mmCIF file of C-alpha atoms in Angstrom:
data_model
loop_
_atom_site.group_PDB
_atom_site.id
_atom_site.type_symbol
_atom_site.label_atom_id
_atom_site.label_comp_id
_atom_site.label_asym_id
_atom_site.label_seq_id
_atom_site.Cartn_x
_atom_site.Cartn_y
_atom_site.Cartn_z
ATOM 1 C CA MET A 820 -4.911 17.699 -65.052
ATOM 2 C CA PHE A 821 -6.747 19.992 -66.645
ATOM 3 C CA ARG A 822 -5.886 21.391 -70.256
ATOM 4 C CA LEU A 823 -5.962 25.027 -70.777
ATOM 5 C CA SER A 824 -3.539 25.355 -73.455
ATOM 6 C CA LYS A 825 -6.306 26.779 -76.238
ATOM 7 C CA ILE A 826 -7.341 29.651 -73.207
ATOM 8 C CA THR A 827 -5.387 32.367 -73.916
ATOM 9 C CA ASP A 828 -4.132 34.941 -71.184
ATOM 10 C CA ASN A 829 -6.917 37.299 -71.249
ATOM 11 C CA ARG A 830 -9.387 34.913 -71.225
ATOM 12 C CA LEU A 831 -7.836 33.290 -67.854
ATOM 13 C CA VAL A 832 -7.415 36.184 -66.581
ATOM 14 C CA ALA A 833 -10.993 37.277 -67.982
ATOM 15 C CA ALA A 834 -12.905 34.211 -66.110
ATOM 16 C CA THR A 835 -10.549 34.627 -63.068
ATOM 17 C CA ASN A 836 -11.659 38.095 -62.516
ATOM 18 C CA CYS A 837 -15.730 36.940 -62.819
ATOM 19 C CA LEU A 838 -14.942 34.280 -59.974
ATOM 20 C CA ARG A 839 -13.641 36.702 -58.030
ATOM 21 C CA CYS A 840 -16.322 39.231 -58.496
ATOM 22 C CA GLY A 841 -19.294 36.924 -59.074
ATOM 23 C CA CYS A 842 -20.136 38.484 -62.386
ATOM 24 C CA ASP A 843 -19.176 38.118 -66.011
ATOM 25 C CA ARG A 844 -18.579 41.772 -67.015
ATOM 26 C CA HIS A 845 -14.975 40.489 -67.234
ATOM 27 C CA SER A 846 -15.577 37.743 -69.277
ATOM 28 C CA VAL A 847 -14.010 37.356 -73.230
ATOM 29 C CA LYS A 848 -16.738 36.754 -75.507
ATOM 30 C CA ARG A 849 -16.586 34.856 -78.147
ATOM 31 C CA GLY A 850 -19.541 35.386 -81.024
ATOM 32 C CA GLY A 851 -21.732 37.576 -78.630
ATOM 33 C CA GLN A 852 -21.513 35.007 -75.910
ATOM 34 C CA VAL A 853 -19.374 34.984 -72.751
ATOM 35 C CA GLN A 854 -17.352 31.844 -72.232
ATOM 36 C CA LYS A 855 -18.949 31.047 -68.538
ATOM 37 C CA LYS A 856 -17.954 27.142 -69.690
ATOM 38 C CA LEU A 857 -14.630 28.357 -68.807
ATOM 39 C CA LEU A 858 -15.454 28.766 -64.683
ATOM 40 C CA PRO A 859 -15.661 25.625 -63.880
ATOM 41 C CA ALA A 860 -12.494 24.693 -65.333
ATOM 42 C CA ILE A 861 -10.421 28.069 -63.900
ATOM 43 C CA ALA A 862 -11.960 27.043 -60.475
ATOM 44 C CA ALA A 863 -10.415 23.867 -61.145
ATOM 45 C CA TRP A 864 -7.177 25.218 -61.468
ATOM 46 C CA LEU A 865 -6.793 27.609 -59.186
ATOM 47 C CA VAL A 866 -7.714 25.202 -56.401
ATOM 48 C CA LEU A 867 -4.726 23.066 -57.850
ATOM 49 C CA LEU A 868 -2.327 26.197 -58.012
ATOM 50 C CA SER A 869 -3.629 26.870 -54.394
ATOM 51 C CA GLY A 870 -3.002 22.899 -52.895
ATOM 52 C CA ALA A 871 0.631 23.440 -54.690
ATOM 53 C CA ALA A 872 1.293 27.080 -52.478
ATOM 54 C CA HIS A 873 0.368 25.134 -49.516
ATOM 55 C CA GLY A 874 2.578 22.306 -50.105
ATOM 56 C CA LEU A 875 1.211 18.229 -48.892
ATOM 57 C CA THR A 876 0.544 16.773 -44.869
ATOM 58 C CA ALA A 877 1.339 13.813 -43.200
ATOM 59 C CA THR A 878 -0.626 13.285 -40.114
ATOM 60 C CA THR A 879 -0.286 10.355 -37.008
ATOM 61 C CA THR A 880 -1.174 10.105 -33.362
ATOM 62 C CA PHE A 881 0.806 9.310 -30.372
ATOM 63 C CA THR A 882 -1.001 7.902 -26.950
ATOM 64 C CA VAL A 883 -0.887 10.142 -23.752
ATOM 65 C CA GLN A 884 -1.482 7.960 -20.447
ATOM 66 C CA MET A 885 -0.550 8.062 -16.603
ATOM 67 C CA THR A 886 -1.490 5.231 -14.498
ATOM 68 C CA ILE A 887 -2.867 5.861 -10.701
ATOM 69 C CA THR A 888 -2.672 3.748 -8.413
ATOM 70 C CA ALA A 889 -4.022 3.593 -4.874
ATOM 71 C CA SER A 890 -2.149 5.565 -2.261
ATOM 72 C CA CYS A 891 -2.806 8.140 0.719
ATOM 73 C CA VAL A 892 -0.916 10.894 2.226
ATOM 74 C CA ILE A 893 -1.816 12.473 5.556
ATOM 75 C CA ASN A 894 -0.789 16.067 4.726
ATOM 76 C CA SER A 895 -1.048 17.504 8.106
ATOM 77 C CA ALA A 896 -1.281 16.386 11.706
ATOM 78 C CA GLY A 897 -2.443 19.720 14.115
ATOM 79 C CA THR A 898 -0.878 19.938 17.657
ATOM 80 C CA LEU A 899 -3.623 19.201 20.849
ATOM 81 C CA ASN A 900 -2.756 22.070 22.908
ATOM 82 C CA PHE A 901 -4.930 21.326 26.197
ATOM 83 C CA GLY A 902 -3.967 24.954 27.648
ATOM 84 C CA SER A 903 -0.732 26.998 28.580
ATOM 85 C CA SER A 904 -1.938 28.354 31.806
ATOM 86 C CA GLN A 905 -4.008 25.183 33.645
ATOM 87 C CA GLY A 906 -4.343 25.496 37.346
ATOM 88 C CA VAL A 907 -5.569 22.546 39.381
ATOM 89 C CA LEU A 908 -7.177 19.837 37.857
ATOM 90 C CA THR A 909 -10.667 19.531 39.489
ATOM 91 C CA SER A 910 -12.033 19.379 36.436
ATOM 92 C CA ALA A 911 -12.511 17.918 32.341
ATOM 93 C CA VAL A 912 -10.549 19.993 30.164
ATOM 94 C CA PRO A 913 -11.112 19.467 26.620
ATOM 95 C CA GLY A 914 -8.545 20.280 23.518
ATOM 96 C CA THR A 915 -8.881 19.340 19.589
ATOM 97 C CA SER A 916 -6.844 18.649 17.095
ATOM 98 C CA THR A 917 -7.394 18.158 13.229
ATOM 99 C CA ILE A 918 -5.987 15.751 10.541
ATOM 100 C CA GLN A 919 -5.802 16.474 7.096
ATOM 101 C CA VAL A 920 -5.482 12.937 5.023
ATOM 102 C CA GLN A 921 -5.435 12.825 0.824
ATOM 103 C CA CYS A 922 -6.263 9.755 -0.898
ATOM 104 C CA THR A 923 -7.028 8.546 -4.625
ATOM 105 C CA ASN A 924 -10.737 9.290 -5.002
ATOM 106 C CA THR A 925 -13.116 5.863 -4.069
ATOM 107 C CA THR A 926 -9.671 4.360 -2.169
ATOM 108 C CA PRO A 927 -10.966 2.970 0.979
ATOM 109 C CA TYR A 928 -9.118 3.855 4.447
ATOM 110 C CA ASN A 929 -9.008 3.752 8.003
ATOM 111 C CA ILE A 930 -7.198 6.488 10.353
ATOM 112 C CA GLY A 931 -5.683 5.198 13.684
ATOM 113 C CA LEU A 932 -4.278 7.017 16.812
ATOM 114 C CA ASN A 933 -1.548 4.826 18.966
ATOM 115 C CA ALA A 934 -1.189 4.870 22.462
ATOM 116 C CA GLY A 935 1.637 7.318 22.798
ATOM 117 C CA THR A 936 4.880 7.203 23.971
ATOM 118 C CA ALA A 937 4.983 7.317 27.914
ATOM 119 C CA THR A 938 5.210 3.858 29.353
ATOM 120 C CA GLY A 939 2.128 2.536 30.373
ATOM 121 C CA ALA A 940 0.070 4.242 28.162
ATOM 122 C CA THR A 941 -2.906 2.250 25.739
ATOM 123 C CA VAL A 942 -5.211 4.011 23.471
ATOM 124 C CA THR A 943 -8.098 4.414 26.368
ATOM 125 C CA THR A 944 -5.859 6.134 28.845
ATOM 126 C CA ARG A 945 -3.057 7.989 27.476
ATOM 127 C CA LYS A 946 -0.611 9.838 28.724
ATOM 128 C CA MET A 947 1.816 13.189 28.782
ATOM 129 C CA THR A 948 4.963 13.225 30.651
ATOM 130 C CA ASN A 949 7.331 15.303 32.630
ATOM 131 C CA ALA A 950 10.773 14.164 34.249
ATOM 132 C CA GLY A 951 8.345 11.339 35.582
ATOM 133 C CA ASN A 952 5.468 12.972 36.411
ATOM 134 C CA THR A 953 2.227 12.534 34.520
ATOM 135 C CA ILE A 954 -0.940 13.929 33.306
ATOM 136 C CA SER A 955 -3.794 11.125 31.624
ATOM 137 C CA TYR A 956 -6.033 12.467 29.013
ATOM 138 C CA SER A 957 -7.974 10.159 26.045
ATOM 139 C CA LEU A 958 -8.933 10.694 22.715
ATOM 140 C CA TYR A 959 -11.638 10.607 21.004
ATOM 141 C CA SER A 960 -13.653 10.452 17.210
ATOM 142 C CA ASN A 961 -16.982 12.295 18.310
ATOM 143 C CA ALA A 962 -17.443 15.575 20.142
ATOM 144 C CA ALA A 963 -19.394 13.703 22.501
ATOM 145 C CA MET A 964 -16.464 12.033 23.440
ATOM 146 C CA THR A 965 -18.187 8.628 23.584
ATOM 147 C CA THR A 966 -16.023 6.844 20.923
ATOM 148 C CA ASN A 967 -12.721 6.094 21.701
ATOM 149 C CA TRP A 968 -10.368 6.865 19.107
ATOM 150 C CA GLY A 969 -7.267 3.701 18.973
ATOM 151 C CA ASN A 970 -5.297 2.015 16.071
ATOM 152 C CA THR A 971 -7.195 -1.345 15.257
ATOM 153 C CA VAL A 972 -8.623 -0.817 11.972
ATOM 154 C CA GLY A 973 -12.344 -1.997 12.361
ATOM 155 C CA THR A 974 -12.559 -1.317 15.905
ATOM 156 C CA ASP A 975 -11.753 1.806 16.906
ATOM 157 C CA THR A 976 -10.243 3.473 13.882
ATOM 158 C CA VAL A 977 -11.937 6.111 11.515
ATOM 159 C CA SER A 978 -13.059 4.799 8.458
ATOM 160 C CA ALA A 979 -13.477 6.986 4.944
ATOM 161 C CA THR A 980 -13.225 6.832 1.343
ATOM 162 C CA GLY A 981 -11.126 8.907 -0.376
ATOM 163 C CA ASN A 982 -12.380 11.636 -3.019
ATOM 164 C CA GLY A 983 -8.574 13.116 -4.284
ATOM 165 C CA ALA A 984 -9.094 16.183 -2.404
ATOM 166 C CA SER A 985 -7.682 16.614 1.450
ATOM 167 C CA GLN A 986 -10.112 15.496 3.868
ATOM 168 C CA SER A 987 -10.327 16.470 7.650
ATOM 169 C CA TYR A 988 -10.868 14.701 10.364
ATOM 170 C CA THR A 989 -11.024 16.714 14.210
ATOM 171 C CA VAL A 990 -9.682 14.909 16.991
ATOM 172 C CA TYR A 991 -11.321 15.634 20.293
ATOM 173 C CA GLY A 992 -8.860 15.345 23.139
ATOM 174 C CA GLN A 993 -9.756 15.317 26.829
ATOM 175 C CA VAL A 994 -8.348 15.426 30.674
ATOM 176 C CA PRO A 995 -10.269 14.230 33.034
ATOM 177 C CA ALA A 996 -10.738 15.155 36.796
ATOM 178 C CA GLN A 997 -7.018 13.894 38.486
ATOM 179 C CA THR A 998 -4.183 14.438 40.848
ATOM 180 C CA THR A 999 -2.680 18.007 39.285
ATOM 181 C CA PRO A 1000 1.118 17.319 39.054
ATOM 182 C CA ALA A 1001 4.223 19.758 39.648
ATOM 183 C CA PRO A 1002 3.982 22.426 37.347
ATOM 184 C CA ALA A 1003 5.517 22.301 34.051
ATOM 185 C CA THR A 1004 4.801 21.438 30.371
ATOM 186 C CA TYR A 1005 3.471 18.220 30.098
ATOM 187 C CA THR A 1006 4.025 16.419 26.659
ATOM 188 C CA ASP A 1007 3.047 13.438 24.568
ATOM 189 C CA THR A 1008 3.717 12.143 20.698
ATOM 190 C CA ILE A 1009 0.986 10.282 18.862
ATOM 191 C CA THR A 1010 1.312 8.601 15.772
ATOM 192 C CA VAL A 1011 -1.237 8.696 12.985
ATOM 193 C CA THR A 1012 -1.289 5.885 10.832
ATOM 194 C CA VAL A 1013 -3.654 5.713 7.373
ATOM 195 C CA THR A 1014 -4.100 1.769 6.459
ATOM 196 C CA TYR A 1015 -5.734 1.475 2.791
#
């Protein structure tokens, strides 16, 4: 604690004014000399007053965390429409669909497509049906339609690694030329399975 009992009010005010303006014209003189030796003491005193005005503080810390586990979601799987006004099936009819999968970053996964719901269908020859009639078709993972898209991991699924964002995959379908059944709307339902 600084002892300022010997400093008069006038000297205190004068010295404080000198600190604010950076001069010595406000200083009170003793014996013809400016009492500049008082300035350090006054400066320290002002600092102490400033600290007292703002009060004391105490601090601590706390942890913020989240644990991410490997996971995948199928964001969408669009309808594969081979056409709404198709006539006689004398030549191959192509079509496409898009599957969007989102997995945690660096998570490896496989996308599989099952054989569908028709009786006797396989992953190489699927069937759309209506009232007992069928239309055969196939699904591929490449645009050249040479790689069958099935449901056996490591054999005919599509493998990839997640990047944390949604990733798109095109399903290439083809209805080969075949005996044309009765006019109607033929459908099938494919189940998409993501293994990770």
